[in-house]
Every structure is written in structure tokens, then in C-alpha cells.
Coordinates of C-alpha atoms and ligand atoms in Angstrom, one line a residue:
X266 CA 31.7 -38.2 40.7
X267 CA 29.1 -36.2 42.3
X268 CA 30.2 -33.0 41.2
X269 CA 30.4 -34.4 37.7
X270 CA 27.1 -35.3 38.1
X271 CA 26.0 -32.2 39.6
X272 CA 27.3 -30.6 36.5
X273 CA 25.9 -32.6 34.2
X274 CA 22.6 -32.0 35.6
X275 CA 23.1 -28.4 35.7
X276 CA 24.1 -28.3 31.9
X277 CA 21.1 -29.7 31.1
X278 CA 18.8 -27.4 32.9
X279 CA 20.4 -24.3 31.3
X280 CA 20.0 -26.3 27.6
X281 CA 16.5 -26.8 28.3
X282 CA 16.1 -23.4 29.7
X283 CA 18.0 -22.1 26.7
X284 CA 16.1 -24.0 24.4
X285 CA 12.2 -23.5 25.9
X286 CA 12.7 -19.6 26.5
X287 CA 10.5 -17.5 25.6
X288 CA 9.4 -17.2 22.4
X289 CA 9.3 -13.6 22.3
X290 CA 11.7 -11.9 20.3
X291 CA 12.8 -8.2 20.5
X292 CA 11.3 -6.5 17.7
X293 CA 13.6 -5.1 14.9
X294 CA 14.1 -4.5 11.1
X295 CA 14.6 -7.5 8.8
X296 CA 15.3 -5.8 5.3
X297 CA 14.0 -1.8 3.7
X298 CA 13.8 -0.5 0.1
X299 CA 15.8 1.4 -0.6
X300 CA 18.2 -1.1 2.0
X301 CA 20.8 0.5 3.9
X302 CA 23.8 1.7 2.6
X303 CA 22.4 1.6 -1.1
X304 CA 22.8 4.0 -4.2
X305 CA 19.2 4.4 -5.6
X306 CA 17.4 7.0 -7.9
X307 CA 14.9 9.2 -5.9
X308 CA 12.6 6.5 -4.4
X309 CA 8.8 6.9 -4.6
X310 CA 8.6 4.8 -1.3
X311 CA 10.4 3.7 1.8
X312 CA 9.7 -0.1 2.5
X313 CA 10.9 -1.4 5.5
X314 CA 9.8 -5.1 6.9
X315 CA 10.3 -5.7 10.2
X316 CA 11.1 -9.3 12.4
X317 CA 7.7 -9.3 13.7
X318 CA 4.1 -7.5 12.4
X319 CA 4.1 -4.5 14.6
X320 CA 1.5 -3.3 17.2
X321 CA -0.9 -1.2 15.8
X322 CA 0.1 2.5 15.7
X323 CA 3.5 2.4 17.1
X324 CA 5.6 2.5 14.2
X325 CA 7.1 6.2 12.8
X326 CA 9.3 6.2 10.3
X327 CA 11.6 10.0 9.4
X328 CA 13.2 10.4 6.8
X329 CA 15.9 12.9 7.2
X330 CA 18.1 15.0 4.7
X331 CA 21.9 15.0 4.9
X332 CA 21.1 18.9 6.4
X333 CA 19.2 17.1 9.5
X334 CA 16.1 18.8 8.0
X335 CA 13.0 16.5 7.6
X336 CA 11.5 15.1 4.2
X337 CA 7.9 15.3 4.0
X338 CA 6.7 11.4 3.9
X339 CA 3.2 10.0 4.2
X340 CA 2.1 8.3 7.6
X341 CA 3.5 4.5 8.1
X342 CA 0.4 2.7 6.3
X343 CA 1.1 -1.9 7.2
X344 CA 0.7 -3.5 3.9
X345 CA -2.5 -5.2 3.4
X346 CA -1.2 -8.7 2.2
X347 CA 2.4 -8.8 4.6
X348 CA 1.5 -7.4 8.2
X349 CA 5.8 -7.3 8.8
X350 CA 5.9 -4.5 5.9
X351 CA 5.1 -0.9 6.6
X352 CA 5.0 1.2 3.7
X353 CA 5.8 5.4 3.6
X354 CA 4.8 7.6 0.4
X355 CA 7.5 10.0 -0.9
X356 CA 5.8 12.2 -2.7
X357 CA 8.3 14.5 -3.5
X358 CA 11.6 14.0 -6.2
X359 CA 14.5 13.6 -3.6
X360 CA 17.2 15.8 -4.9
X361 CA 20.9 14.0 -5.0
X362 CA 22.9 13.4 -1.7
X363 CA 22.5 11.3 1.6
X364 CA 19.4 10.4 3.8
X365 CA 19.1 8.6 6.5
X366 CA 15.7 6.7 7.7
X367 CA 14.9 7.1 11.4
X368 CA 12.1 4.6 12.8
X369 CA 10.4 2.8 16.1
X370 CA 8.0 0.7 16.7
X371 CA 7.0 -1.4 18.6
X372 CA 6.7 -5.5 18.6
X373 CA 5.2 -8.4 21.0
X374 CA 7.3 -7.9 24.0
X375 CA 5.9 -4.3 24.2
X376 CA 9.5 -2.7 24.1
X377 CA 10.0 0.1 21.9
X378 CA 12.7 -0.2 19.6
X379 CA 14.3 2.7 17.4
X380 CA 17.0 2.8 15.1
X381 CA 18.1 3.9 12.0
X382 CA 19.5 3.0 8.3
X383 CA 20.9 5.8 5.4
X384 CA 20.7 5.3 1.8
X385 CA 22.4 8.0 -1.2
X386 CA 20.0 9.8 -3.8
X387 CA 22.2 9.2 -7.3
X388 CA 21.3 12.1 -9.5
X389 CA 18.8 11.0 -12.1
X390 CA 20.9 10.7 -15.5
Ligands
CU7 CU1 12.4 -6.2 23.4

């Protein structure tokens, strides 16, 4: 009886813990455009909303051709009504074939985060 007791008691202190821990999540990507895995025409801009507004300044986001080489992109720029969304400029016409999107950032728990998502250039018809 007491050690039913006792483990009763110490269920409820881990569900309590479990349920009061903290609040801070580990920051990561919620959704992008183009989103991952997608077929898309040359995009004029990569979109990617993250779980959490990031800090200031600690997100870069690559964009990378199939070749490994690097697309030039504008800086990272938060958009102005949604602090989650960070926005990149393409500037150029992506010819056909596979990319892949390489970012970080950072979010309230201070660890930085990096991963990655691809998306395939369809030529334009
Ligand atoms: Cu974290």
C-alpha cells in the first residue's frame, strides 16, 4: 500500500513537472515557400517562418545549387507585419534542377539551430 502510494505520488510530480516545464521551445522551421520537397518555377523569394520570431541578426539563410555552388540571395530581411517570417530576395532567374536551402538561427533558449530543406526549379514552359 505504501509503495502504491509512493508511486502514485511520484506520477503526479513527473505530470506536473511535465506539464509546468518550461515554456521555452527549441527554435525551428514551421513552413517555407517554396516548401520542401516542392516543384516550383524559378522563385522570386525564399520564405521561411520559423516556430518562434527569431533573435535579431542570427538568422542566415544559403541557398545552394545542385553543384554545391552558392546562389546569390539578398540578406534575411523579418517581415514587418509577421516577426516568425524571414524573407530572402532572389534576384536572379534560377535555371532548372535541384536546390537546397541551408539556414540557422537562433530562437529564445539562445541555441543555435541549423538545418536544411530542397526544393526542384521546373523549367519555365
Ligand atoms: Cu534549443
Amino acid at each position: 500500500m505504501k509503495s502504491t502510494l509512493r508511486f502514485a505520488l511520484t506520477l503526479l510530480l513527473f505530470l506536473v513537472l511535465a506539464a509546468g516545464g518550461p515554456k521555452v521551445q527549441h527554435f525551428g522551421l514551421s513552413q517555407s515557400i517554396p516548401s520542401a520537397d516542392s516543384k516550383i518555377v524559378s522563385p522570386g523569394q525564399l520564405q521561411l517562418w520559423f516556430t518562434q520570431a527569431p533573435q535579431e541578426g542570427s538568422v542566415t539563410i544559403r541557398l545552394v545549387d545542385s553543384g554545391g555552388d552558392l546562389v546569390g540571395t539578398g540578406e534575411p530581411v523579418q517581415n514587418s507585419e509577421d516577426p516568425k517570417l524571414m524573407e530572402v530576395e532572389v534576384p536572379s532567374v534560377l535555371d532548372a534542377g535541384g536546390y537546397t536551402v541551408m539556414w540557422r538561427g537562433i530562437g529564445d533558449d539562445g541555441h543555435v539551430v541549423r538545418d536544411e530543406f530542397g526544393f526542384e526549379v521546373t523549367p519555365e514552359s
